[in-house]
PDB file of C-alpha atoms and ligand atoms in Angstrom:
ATOM      1  CA  MET A   1     124.911 310.144 227.138  1.00  0.00           C
ATOM      2  CA  PRO A   2     124.434 309.870 232.003  1.00  0.00           C
ATOM      3  CA  GLU A   3     121.107 311.594 232.375  1.00  0.00           C
ATOM      4  CA  LEU A   4     120.332 313.117 235.749  1.00  0.00           C
ATOM      5  CA  PRO A   5     119.529 308.851 237.781  1.00  0.00           C
ATOM      6  CA  GLU A   6     123.106 308.748 236.638  1.00  0.00           C
ATOM      7  CA  VAL A   7     124.382 311.350 237.379  1.00  0.00           C
ATOM      8  CA  GLU A   8     122.397 311.383 240.692  1.00  0.00           C
ATOM      9  CA  ALA A   9     124.155 308.108 241.555  1.00  0.00           C
ATOM     10  CA  LEU A  10     127.911 309.106 240.274  1.00  0.00           C
ATOM     11  CA  ALA A  11     127.121 312.579 242.622  1.00  0.00           C
ATOM     12  CA  LEU A  12     126.467 310.208 245.554  1.00  0.00           C
ATOM     13  CA  ASP A  13     129.290 307.829 244.996  1.00  0.00           C
ATOM     14  CA  LEU A  14     131.830 311.074 244.379  1.00  0.00           C
ATOM     15  CA  LYS A  15     130.745 312.088 247.724  1.00  0.00           C
ATOM     16  CA  GLY A  16     131.691 308.940 249.780  1.00  0.00           C
ATOM     17  CA  ARG A  17     135.317 309.112 247.945  1.00  0.00           C
ATOM     18  CA  LEU A  18     135.718 312.773 248.011  1.00  0.00           C
ATOM     19  CA  ASP A  19     134.313 314.208 251.012  1.00  0.00           C
ATOM     20  CA  GLY A  20     137.529 315.476 253.693  1.00  0.00           C
ATOM     21  CA  ARG A  21     140.116 315.087 250.887  1.00  0.00           C
ATOM     22  CA  ALA A  22     142.130 317.304 249.477  1.00  0.00           C
ATOM     23  CA  ILE A  23     142.914 317.968 246.055  1.00  0.00           C
ATOM     24  CA  VAL A  24     146.174 318.415 244.832  1.00  0.00           C
ATOM     25  CA  LYS A  25     146.385 318.863 241.651  1.00  0.00           C
ATOM     26  CA  VAL A  26     143.380 319.074 238.421  1.00  0.00           C
ATOM     27  CA  HIS A  27     145.450 317.815 235.357  1.00  0.00           C
ATOM     28  CA  VAL A  28     143.597 319.065 231.909  1.00  0.00           C
ATOM     29  CA  ALA A  29     144.737 316.475 228.759  1.00  0.00           C
ATOM     30  CA  ALA A  30     142.169 317.682 226.524  1.00  0.00           C
ATOM     31  CA  PHE A  31     142.280 322.074 227.119  1.00  0.00           C
ATOM     32  CA  SER A  32     138.671 322.080 225.473  1.00  0.00           C
ATOM     33  CA  ALA A  33     137.088 320.424 227.799  1.00  0.00           C
ATOM     34  CA  LEU A  34     138.025 323.764 230.274  1.00  0.00           C
ATOM     35  CA  LYS A  35     135.195 326.442 229.900  1.00  0.00           C
ATOM     36  CA  THR A  36     136.469 329.363 232.278  1.00  0.00           C
ATOM     37  CA  PHE A  37     139.668 330.980 233.290  1.00  0.00           C
ATOM     38  CA  ASP A  38     138.908 333.386 236.194  1.00  0.00           C
ATOM     39  CA  PRO A  39     139.231 331.436 238.583  1.00  0.00           C
ATOM     40  CA  PRO A  40     141.782 329.550 237.763  1.00  0.00           C
ATOM     41  CA  LEU A  41     142.281 325.768 238.062  1.00  0.00           C
ATOM     42  CA  SER A  42     145.061 326.663 240.532  1.00  0.00           C
ATOM     43  CA  ALA A  43     143.307 328.085 242.951  1.00  0.00           C
ATOM     44  CA  LEU A  44     141.758 324.527 243.726  1.00  0.00           C
ATOM     45  CA  GLU A  45     144.682 322.979 244.753  1.00  0.00           C
ATOM     46  CA  GLY A  46     144.958 322.552 248.275  1.00  0.00           C
ATOM     47  CA  THR A  47     140.895 322.851 248.741  1.00  0.00           C
ATOM     48  CA  LEU A  48     139.550 320.155 250.610  1.00  0.00           C
ATOM     49  CA  VAL A  49     136.357 318.548 249.154  1.00  0.00           C
ATOM     50  CA  ASP A  50     132.783 319.797 250.961  1.00  0.00           C
ATOM     51  CA  ASP A  51     130.384 318.347 248.974  1.00  0.00           C
ATOM     52  CA  VAL A  52     129.374 316.877 245.730  1.00  0.00           C
ATOM     53  CA  THR A  53     125.730 317.208 244.102  1.00  0.00           C
ATOM     54  CA  ARG A  54     124.153 317.106 240.918  1.00  0.00           C
ATOM     55  CA  HIS A  55     121.990 320.182 238.393  1.00  0.00           C
ATOM     56  CA  GLY A  56     120.219 318.908 235.746  1.00  0.00           C
ATOM     57  CA  LYS A  57     122.689 316.471 233.937  1.00  0.00           C
ATOM     58  CA  PHE A  58     125.934 318.862 235.851  1.00  0.00           C
ATOM     59  CA  LEU A  59     127.893 316.995 238.034  1.00  0.00           C
ATOM     60  CA  ASP A  60     129.028 319.574 241.021  1.00  0.00           C
ATOM     61  CA  ILE A  61     132.054 319.386 243.173  1.00  0.00           C
ATOM     62  CA  ASP A  62     132.726 322.002 245.669  1.00  0.00           C
ATOM     63  CA  ALA A  63     136.067 322.269 247.306  1.00  0.00           C
ATOM     64  CA  SER A  64     135.748 324.828 250.000  1.00  0.00           C
ATOM     65  CA  GLY A  65     133.133 327.514 248.102  1.00  0.00           C
ATOM     66  CA  VAL A  66     135.674 326.905 244.007  1.00  0.00           C
ATOM     67  CA  HIS A  67     132.734 324.795 242.418  1.00  0.00           C
ATOM     68  CA  LEU A  68     134.618 321.991 239.617  1.00  0.00           C
ATOM     69  CA  VAL A  69     131.482 321.698 237.710  1.00  0.00           C
ATOM     70  CA  LEU A  70     130.952 318.617 234.903  1.00  0.00           C
ATOM     71  CA  HIS A  71     129.032 318.214 232.057  1.00  0.00           C
ATOM     72  CA  LEU A  72     129.759 314.785 230.520  1.00  0.00           C
ATOM     73  CA  ALA A  73     127.890 315.617 227.494  1.00  0.00           C
ATOM     74  CA  ARG A  74     127.198 312.752 225.051  1.00  0.00           C
ATOM     75  CA  ALA A  75     129.905 310.470 225.306  1.00  0.00           C
ATOM     76  CA  GLY A  76     131.672 311.519 228.723  1.00  0.00           C
ATOM     77  CA  TRP A  77     132.370 309.444 232.359  1.00  0.00           C
ATOM     78  CA  VAL A  78     134.204 309.454 235.022  1.00  0.00           C
ATOM     79  CA  ARG A  79     136.562 306.534 236.419  1.00  0.00           C
ATOM     80  CA  TRP A  80     137.515 306.321 240.508  1.00  0.00           C
ATOM     81  CA  ARG A  81     141.543 305.435 240.409  1.00  0.00           C
ATOM     82  CA  GLU A  82     142.571 304.055 243.452  1.00  0.00           C
ATOM     83  CA  GLU A  83     146.023 304.591 242.664  1.00  0.00           C
ATOM     84  CA  LEU A  84     147.426 307.405 240.554  1.00  0.00           C
ATOM     85  CA  PRO A  85     150.459 307.226 237.772  1.00  0.00           C
ATOM     86  CA  MET A  86     153.124 308.885 238.926  1.00  0.00           C
ATOM     87  CA  VAL A  87     153.820 310.546 235.764  1.00  0.00           C
ATOM     88  CA  PRO A  88     151.416 313.255 235.337  1.00  0.00           C
ATOM     89  CA  PRO A  89     149.159 312.604 232.066  1.00  0.00           C
ATOM     90  CA  LYS A  90     149.717 313.774 228.159  1.00  0.00           C
ATOM     91  CA  PRO A  91     147.387 315.789 226.312  1.00  0.00           C
ATOM     92  CA  SER A  92     147.168 313.090 223.276  1.00  0.00           C
ATOM     93  CA  SER A  93     144.769 312.632 220.563  1.00  0.00           C
ATOM     94  CA  LYS A  94     144.734 309.205 221.001  1.00  0.00           C
ATOM     95  CA  SER A  95     143.563 309.268 224.750  1.00  0.00           C
ATOM     96  CA  THR A  96     140.091 309.255 226.571  1.00  0.00           C
ATOM     97  CA  LEU A  97     141.824 311.230 229.105  1.00  0.00           C
ATOM     98  CA  ALA A  98     140.480 314.783 229.353  1.00  0.00           C
ATOM     99  CA  VAL A  99     140.958 315.423 232.940  1.00  0.00           C
ATOM    100  CA  ARG A 100     142.793 313.534 236.182  1.00  0.00           C
ATOM    101  CA  ILE A 101     142.149 315.067 239.987  1.00  0.00           C
ATOM    102  CA  GLU A 102     144.034 313.902 242.174  1.00  0.00           C
ATOM    103  CA  LEU A 103     143.818 313.651 245.763  1.00  0.00           C
ATOM    104  CA  ASP A 104     146.137 313.758 248.853  1.00  0.00           C
ATOM    105  CA  ASP A 105     146.337 309.979 249.339  1.00  0.00           C
ATOM    106  CA  GLY A 106     147.132 308.762 246.067  1.00  0.00           C
ATOM    107  CA  THR A 107     143.924 308.233 244.728  1.00  0.00           C
ATOM    108  CA  GLY A 108     141.990 310.190 242.082  1.00  0.00           C
ATOM    109  CA  LEU A 109     139.366 310.132 239.025  1.00  0.00           C
ATOM    110  CA  ASP A 110     139.769 310.134 235.661  1.00  0.00           C
ATOM    111  CA  VAL A 111     137.539 312.185 233.716  1.00  0.00           C
ATOM    112  CA  THR A 112     137.200 310.250 230.077  1.00  0.00           C
ATOM    113  CA  GLU A 113     135.586 311.026 226.740  1.00  0.00           C
ATOM    114  CA  ALA A 114     135.209 308.988 223.865  1.00  0.00           C
ATOM    115  CA  GLY A 115     134.668 309.566 220.322  1.00  0.00           C
ATOM    116  CA  THR A 116     135.562 311.878 217.852  1.00  0.00           C
ATOM    117  CA  ARG A 117     133.260 314.364 219.073  1.00  0.00           C
ATOM    118  CA  LYS A 118     134.384 316.608 221.939  1.00  0.00           C
ATOM    119  CA  SER A 119     131.454 318.039 224.085  1.00  0.00           C
ATOM    120  CA  LEU A 120     132.549 317.378 227.289  1.00  0.00           C
ATOM    121  CA  ALA A 121     132.547 320.494 229.348  1.00  0.00           C
ATOM    122  CA  MET A 122     134.238 321.432 232.801  1.00  0.00           C
ATOM    123  CA  TYR A 123     133.595 324.668 234.351  1.00  0.00           C
ATOM    124  CA  VAL A 124     135.768 326.484 237.650  1.00  0.00           C
ATOM    125  CA  VAL A 125     133.238 329.066 238.859  1.00  0.00           C
ATOM    126  CA  ARG A 126     132.645 330.696 242.334  1.00  0.00           C
ATOM    127  CA  ASP A 127     128.892 330.015 242.567  1.00  0.00           C
ATOM    128  CA  PRO A 128     127.794 326.775 239.913  1.00  0.00           C
ATOM    129  CA  HIS A 129     125.037 329.560 238.669  1.00  0.00           C
ATOM    130  CA  ASP A 130     127.917 331.525 237.053  1.00  0.00           C
ATOM    131  CA  VAL A 131     127.793 328.248 234.698  1.00  0.00           C
ATOM    132  CA  PRO A 132     125.396 328.779 231.502  1.00  0.00           C
ATOM    133  CA  GLY A 133     123.908 325.894 231.477  1.00  0.00           C
ATOM    134  CA  ILE A 134     122.579 325.462 235.077  1.00  0.00           C
ATOM    135  CA  ALA A 135     121.499 329.006 235.169  1.00  0.00           C
ATOM    136  CA  SER A 136     119.296 328.111 232.129  1.00  0.00           C
ATOM    137  CA  LEU A 137     117.811 325.222 234.018  1.00  0.00           C
ATOM    138  CA  GLY A 138     114.086 324.490 234.310  1.00  0.00           C
ATOM    139  CA  PRO A 139     112.863 322.600 237.075  1.00  0.00           C
ATOM    140  CA  ASP A 140     114.025 319.242 238.848  1.00  0.00           C
ATOM    141  CA  PRO A 141     111.536 316.619 238.115  1.00  0.00           C
ATOM    142  CA  LEU A 142     112.196 315.207 241.415  1.00  0.00           C
ATOM    143  CA  GLU A 143     111.568 317.779 243.460  1.00  0.00           C
ATOM    144  CA  ASP A 144     108.275 317.899 245.431  1.00  0.00           C
ATOM    145  CA  GLY A 145     107.509 320.796 244.225  1.00  0.00           C
ATOM    146  CA  PHE A 146     107.101 319.558 240.605  1.00  0.00           C
ATOM    147  CA  THR A 147     103.136 318.835 240.819  1.00  0.00           C
ATOM    148  CA  VAL A 148     101.203 317.773 238.012  1.00  0.00           C
ATOM    149  CA  ASP A 149     100.407 321.323 237.472  1.00  0.00           C
ATOM    150  CA  VAL A 150     103.509 322.398 236.926  1.00  0.00           C
ATOM    151  CA  LEU A 151     104.326 319.943 234.233  1.00  0.00           C
ATOM    152  CA  GLY A 152     100.850 320.309 232.377  1.00  0.00           C
ATOM    153  CA  SER A 153     101.837 324.458 232.396  1.00  0.00           C
ATOM    154  CA  ILE A 154     105.121 323.367 231.022  1.00  0.00           C
ATOM    155  CA  LEU A 155     103.091 321.660 228.101  1.00  0.00           C
ATOM    156  CA  GLN A 156     101.112 324.248 227.572  1.00  0.00           C
ATOM    157  CA  ARG A 157     103.361 327.108 227.496  1.00  0.00           C
ATOM    158  CA  GLU A 158     105.259 324.440 224.889  1.00  0.00           C
ATOM    159  CA  GLY A 159     102.069 324.657 222.656  1.00  0.00           C
ATOM    160  CA  ARG A 160     102.490 323.001 219.274  1.00  0.00           C
ATOM    161  CA  LYS A 161     105.862 321.132 220.004  1.00  0.00           C
ATOM    162  CA  GLN A 162     106.177 317.592 220.365  1.00  0.00           C
ATOM    163  CA  VAL A 163     106.026 316.149 223.902  1.00  0.00           C
ATOM    164  CA  LYS A 164     109.533 314.461 223.103  1.00  0.00           C
ATOM    165  CA  GLY A 165     111.504 317.501 222.348  1.00  0.00           C
ATOM    166  CA  VAL A 166     109.718 319.227 225.878  1.00  0.00           C
ATOM    167  CA  LEU A 167     111.146 316.598 228.053  1.00  0.00           C
ATOM    168  CA  ARG A 168     114.718 316.198 226.869  1.00  0.00           C
ATOM    169  CA  HIS A 169     115.104 319.954 226.966  1.00  0.00           C
ATOM    170  CA  GLN A 170     117.414 321.328 229.859  1.00  0.00           C
ATOM    171  CA  GLY A 171     115.423 324.737 229.966  1.00  0.00           C
ATOM    172  CA  THR A 172     112.238 323.465 230.602  1.00  0.00           C
ATOM    173  CA  ILE A 173     112.893 320.531 232.521  1.00  0.00           C
ATOM    174  CA  ALA A 174     115.987 319.738 234.323  1.00  0.00           C
ATOM    175  CA  GLY A 175     117.809 316.177 234.253  1.00  0.00           C
ATOM    176  CA  ILE A 176     116.117 313.945 231.377  1.00  0.00           C
ATOM    177  CA  GLY A 177     117.587 313.150 227.783  1.00  0.00           C
ATOM    178  CA  ASN A 178     116.861 311.244 224.749  1.00  0.00           C
ATOM    179  CA  ALA A 179     117.283 307.601 227.105  1.00  0.00           C
ATOM    180  CA  TYR A 180     114.578 309.100 230.017  1.00  0.00           C
ATOM    181  CA  SER A 181     112.548 310.553 227.222  1.00  0.00           C
ATOM    182  CA  ASP A 182     112.085 307.244 225.445  1.00  0.00           C
ATOM    183  CA  GLU A 183     111.409 305.437 228.371  1.00  0.00           C
ATOM    184  CA  ILE A 184     109.138 307.726 230.026  1.00  0.00           C
ATOM    185  CA  LEU A 185     106.883 308.131 226.464  1.00  0.00           C
ATOM    186  CA  HIS A 186     106.961 304.377 226.184  1.00  0.00           C
ATOM    187  CA  ALA A 187     105.628 303.877 229.842  1.00  0.00           C
ATOM    188  CA  ALA A 188     103.258 306.480 229.321  1.00  0.00           C
ATOM    189  CA  ARG A 189     101.729 305.249 226.110  1.00  0.00           C
ATOM    190  CA  MET A 190     101.921 308.269 224.349  1.00  0.00           C
ATOM    191  CA  SER A 191     103.336 309.151 220.734  1.00  0.00           C
ATOM    192  CA  PRO A 192     106.730 311.232 220.689  1.00  0.00           C
ATOM    193  CA  TYR A 193     105.820 313.523 218.248  1.00  0.00           C
ATOM    194  CA  LYS A 194     102.388 314.672 220.539  1.00  0.00           C
ATOM    195  CA  PRO A 195     102.100 318.038 220.606  1.00  0.00           C
ATOM    196  CA  ALA A 196     102.481 319.332 224.610  1.00  0.00           C
ATOM    197  CA  ASN A 197      99.838 321.661 224.214  1.00  0.00           C
ATOM    198  CA  SER A 198      96.985 318.894 223.151  1.00  0.00           C
ATOM    199  CA  LEU A 199      96.990 316.496 226.365  1.00  0.00           C
ATOM    200  CA  THR A 200      93.174 315.485 228.110  1.00  0.00           C
ATOM    201  CA  ASP A 201      93.690 315.534 231.641  1.00  0.00           C
ATOM    202  CA  ASP A 202      94.044 312.121 231.475  1.00  0.00           C
ATOM    203  CA  GLU A 203      96.941 312.240 229.469  1.00  0.00           C
ATOM    204  CA  LEU A 204      98.845 314.614 231.624  1.00  0.00           C
ATOM    205  CA  ALA A 205      98.290 312.468 234.878  1.00  0.00           C
ATOM    206  CA  THR A 206      99.109 309.333 232.887  1.00  0.00           C
ATOM    207  CA  LEU A 207     102.832 311.116 231.277  1.00  0.00           C
ATOM    208  CA  TYR A 208     103.051 312.564 235.168  1.00  0.00           C
ATOM    209  CA  ALA A 209     103.190 309.751 236.873  1.00  0.00           C
ATOM    210  CA  ALA A 210     105.630 307.866 234.287  1.00  0.00           C
ATOM    211  CA  LEU A 211     107.835 310.917 234.295  1.00  0.00           C
ATOM    212  CA  ARG A 212     108.439 310.375 238.192  1.00  0.00           C
ATOM    213  CA  ARG A 213     108.125 306.743 238.291  1.00  0.00           C
ATOM    214  CA  THR A 214     110.606 305.978 235.262  1.00  0.00           C
ATOM    215  CA  VAL A 215     113.111 308.647 236.385  1.00  0.00           C
ATOM    216  CA  GLY A 216     112.149 307.503 240.420  1.00  0.00           C
ATOM    217  CA  ASP A 217     112.671 304.229 240.196  1.00  0.00           C
ATOM    218  CA  ALA A 218     116.183 304.874 238.027  1.00  0.00           C
ATOM    219  CA  VAL A 219     117.456 306.855 240.939  1.00  0.00           C
ATOM    220  CA  GLU A 220     116.404 304.030 243.010  1.00  0.00           C
ATOM    221  CA  ARG A 221     118.058 301.325 241.174  1.00  0.00           C
ATOM    222  CA  SER A 222     121.657 303.624 240.452  1.00  0.00           C
ATOM    223  CA  ARG A 223     122.082 304.636 244.364  1.00  0.00           C
ATOM    224  CA  GLY A 224     124.760 303.108 245.823  1.00  0.00           C
ATOM    225  CA  LEU A 225     126.527 301.820 242.489  1.00  0.00           C
ATOM    226  CA  ALA A 226     129.573 302.892 241.462  1.00  0.00           C
ATOM    227  CA  ALA A 227     130.954 304.903 238.534  1.00  0.00           C
ATOM    228  CA  SER A 228     132.166 301.566 237.164  1.00  0.00           C
ATOM    229  CA  GLU A 229     128.558 299.985 237.723  1.00  0.00           C
ATOM    230  CA  LEU A 230     126.034 302.155 236.396  1.00  0.00           C
ATOM    231  CA  LYS A 231     126.601 302.309 232.400  1.00  0.00           C
ATOM    232  CA  GLY A 232     124.943 298.504 232.541  1.00  0.00           C
ATOM    233  CA  GLU A 233     122.805 299.361 235.215  1.00  0.00           C
ATOM    234  CA  LYS A 234     121.157 301.747 232.878  1.00  0.00           C
ATOM    235  CA  LYS A 235     120.849 299.395 230.239  1.00  0.00           C
ATOM    236  CA  SER A 236     119.263 296.546 230.948  1.00  0.00           C
ATOM    237  CA  ASN A 237     116.812 298.609 232.180  1.00  0.00           C
ATOM    238  CA  LEU A 238     115.576 300.550 229.481  1.00  0.00           C
ATOM    239  CA  ALA A 239     112.504 299.219 227.120  1.00  0.00           C
ATOM    240  CA  VAL A 240     112.647 300.738 224.365  1.00  0.00           C
ATOM    241  CA  HIS A 241     115.632 303.457 223.934  1.00  0.00           C
ATOM    242  CA  GLY A 242     118.371 301.771 221.847  1.00  0.00           C
ATOM    243  CA  ARG A 243     116.254 298.896 221.622  1.00  0.00           C
ATOM    244  CA  ALA A 244     115.206 299.240 217.820  1.00  0.00           C
ATOM    245  CA  GLY A 245     114.568 295.681 216.323  1.00  0.00           C
ATOM    246  CA  GLU A 246     113.681 294.284 220.095  1.00  0.00           C
ATOM    247  CA  ALA A 247     110.646 293.048 221.227  1.00  0.00           C
ATOM    248  CA  CYS A 248     108.489 295.856 223.197  1.00  0.00           C
ATOM    249  CA  PRO A 249     108.141 293.700 226.455  1.00  0.00           C
ATOM    250  CA  VAL A 250     104.939 294.908 227.201  1.00  0.00           C
ATOM    251  CA  CYS A 251     103.236 294.170 223.891  1.00  0.00           C
ATOM    252  CA  GLY A 252     106.230 291.948 221.798  1.00  0.00           C
ATOM    253  CA  ASP A 253     105.418 294.860 219.061  1.00  0.00           C
ATOM    254  CA  THR A 254     109.053 295.417 217.066  1.00  0.00           C
ATOM    255  CA  VAL A 255     110.211 298.333 218.433  1.00  0.00           C
ATOM    256  CA  ARG A 256     111.035 301.296 215.350  1.00  0.00           C
ATOM    257  CA  GLU A 257     113.047 304.022 215.452  1.00  0.00           C
ATOM    258  CA  VAL A 258     113.451 307.242 213.884  1.00  0.00           C
ATOM    259  CA  SER A 259     116.287 308.835 212.501  1.00  0.00           C
ATOM    260  CA  PHE A 260     118.078 312.775 213.072  1.00  0.00           C
ATOM    261  CA  ALA A 261     120.604 313.936 211.757  1.00  0.00           C
ATOM    262  CA  ASP A 262     122.607 313.495 215.256  1.00  0.00           C
ATOM    263  CA  SER A 263     120.080 311.280 217.283  1.00  0.00           C
ATOM    264  CA  SER A 264     117.169 308.732 217.140  1.00  0.00           C
ATOM    265  CA  LEU A 265     114.254 307.853 218.713  1.00  0.00           C
ATOM    266  CA  GLN A 266     112.689 304.360 219.492  1.00  0.00           C
ATOM    267  CA  TYR A 267     109.449 303.367 220.510  1.00  0.00           C
ATOM    268  CA  CYS A 268     106.818 301.122 219.748  1.00  0.00           C
ATOM    269  CA  PRO A 269     103.708 301.532 217.586  1.00  0.00           C
ATOM    270  CA  THR A 270     101.214 299.093 219.099  1.00  0.00           C
ATOM    271  CA  CYS A 271     101.726 300.957 222.698  1.00  0.00           C
ATOM    272  CA  GLN A 272     102.525 304.167 221.648  1.00  0.00           C
ATOM    273  CA  THR A 273     101.271 305.102 217.952  1.00  0.00           C
ATOM    274  CA  GLY A 274      98.042 303.152 217.144  1.00  0.00           C
ATOM    275  CA  GLY A 275     100.096 300.485 215.364  1.00  0.00           C
ATOM    276  CA  LYS A 276     101.061 303.023 212.677  1.00  0.00           C
ATOM    277  CA  PRO A 277     104.945 303.440 212.249  1.00  0.00           C
ATOM    278  CA  LEU A 278     105.788 306.768 212.391  1.00  0.00           C
ATOM    279  CA  ALA A 279     107.257 308.921 209.607  1.00  0.00           C
ATOM    280  CA  ASP A 280     111.295 308.625 209.348  1.00  0.00           C
ATOM    281  CA  ARG A 281     112.491 311.087 206.585  1.00  0.00           C
ATOM    282  CA  ARG A 282     116.115 308.934 206.452  1.00  0.00           C
ATOM    283  CA  MET A 283     114.448 306.087 205.944  1.00  0.00           C
ATOM    284  CA  SER A 284     111.831 307.586 203.035  1.00  0.00           C
ATOM    285  CA  ARG A 285     114.583 308.998 201.402  1.00  0.00           C
ATOM    286  CA  LEU A 286     116.977 305.501 201.412  1.00  0.00           C
ATOM    287  CA  LEU A 287     113.381 304.184 199.974  1.00  0.00           C
ATOM    288  CA  LYS A 288     112.489 305.928 197.058  1.00  0.00           C
TER     289      LYS A 288
HETATM  290 ZN1   ZN B 301     104.381 297.591 223.239  1.00  0.00          ZN
END
């Protein structure tokens, strides 16, 4: 799933490609993706693109005051097309194409979604805050206003909730998902299960520094890359996320995993949990 650094880089890449171009037509191949009906899709036709920005993990194409907002969810992606096929796309359950944006010079964008669980979302709105997921976003962790005190008060407010869940909840902090929360906690040498309000001042400072560095470095590395290069860039720089069974790059211990119904987290026991593996309900059930 694309998180803050990838969506930031996508916005920058698309801004360069779309700026000053006019949208000719927006073809919807997966109707479930379109979440709004007013203004209609046709309101985008003939509009010039002024800007492409990011709100949390949402991508916002501003076309002369009408905003096409995309949430790529778990398996969505954007593919730039130098030349679009002459024939408009047909809805098909076999194709990953969800939306095609056709521009006035024959180029365009394909928004795709892999897998069977369809959660890609597209909104056409006059104000990005009309998108409920944007209106409820927490502060952006790369903004100047996101200080160690802001993080501290967020963690206090969330009480005994596990720090991993607090970091990736979009209404609490915008843009961090499952991958970067694993990476931040590994960099901070902190258990994902640590209660949010139990951090000492030193631990808070360490977590804050790890968060800003992990997300900031990923943005720096991603900046200037094309959409097609971003996924590989992200994966090659992850220390623990998605790397269960591999060696921790810091201490060499084996990266472990805890599985949940629809996700999993990865961590290093030596770096993060005093050498003790965390309980994994699925694994202990299988072993009984
Ligand atoms: Zn380690």
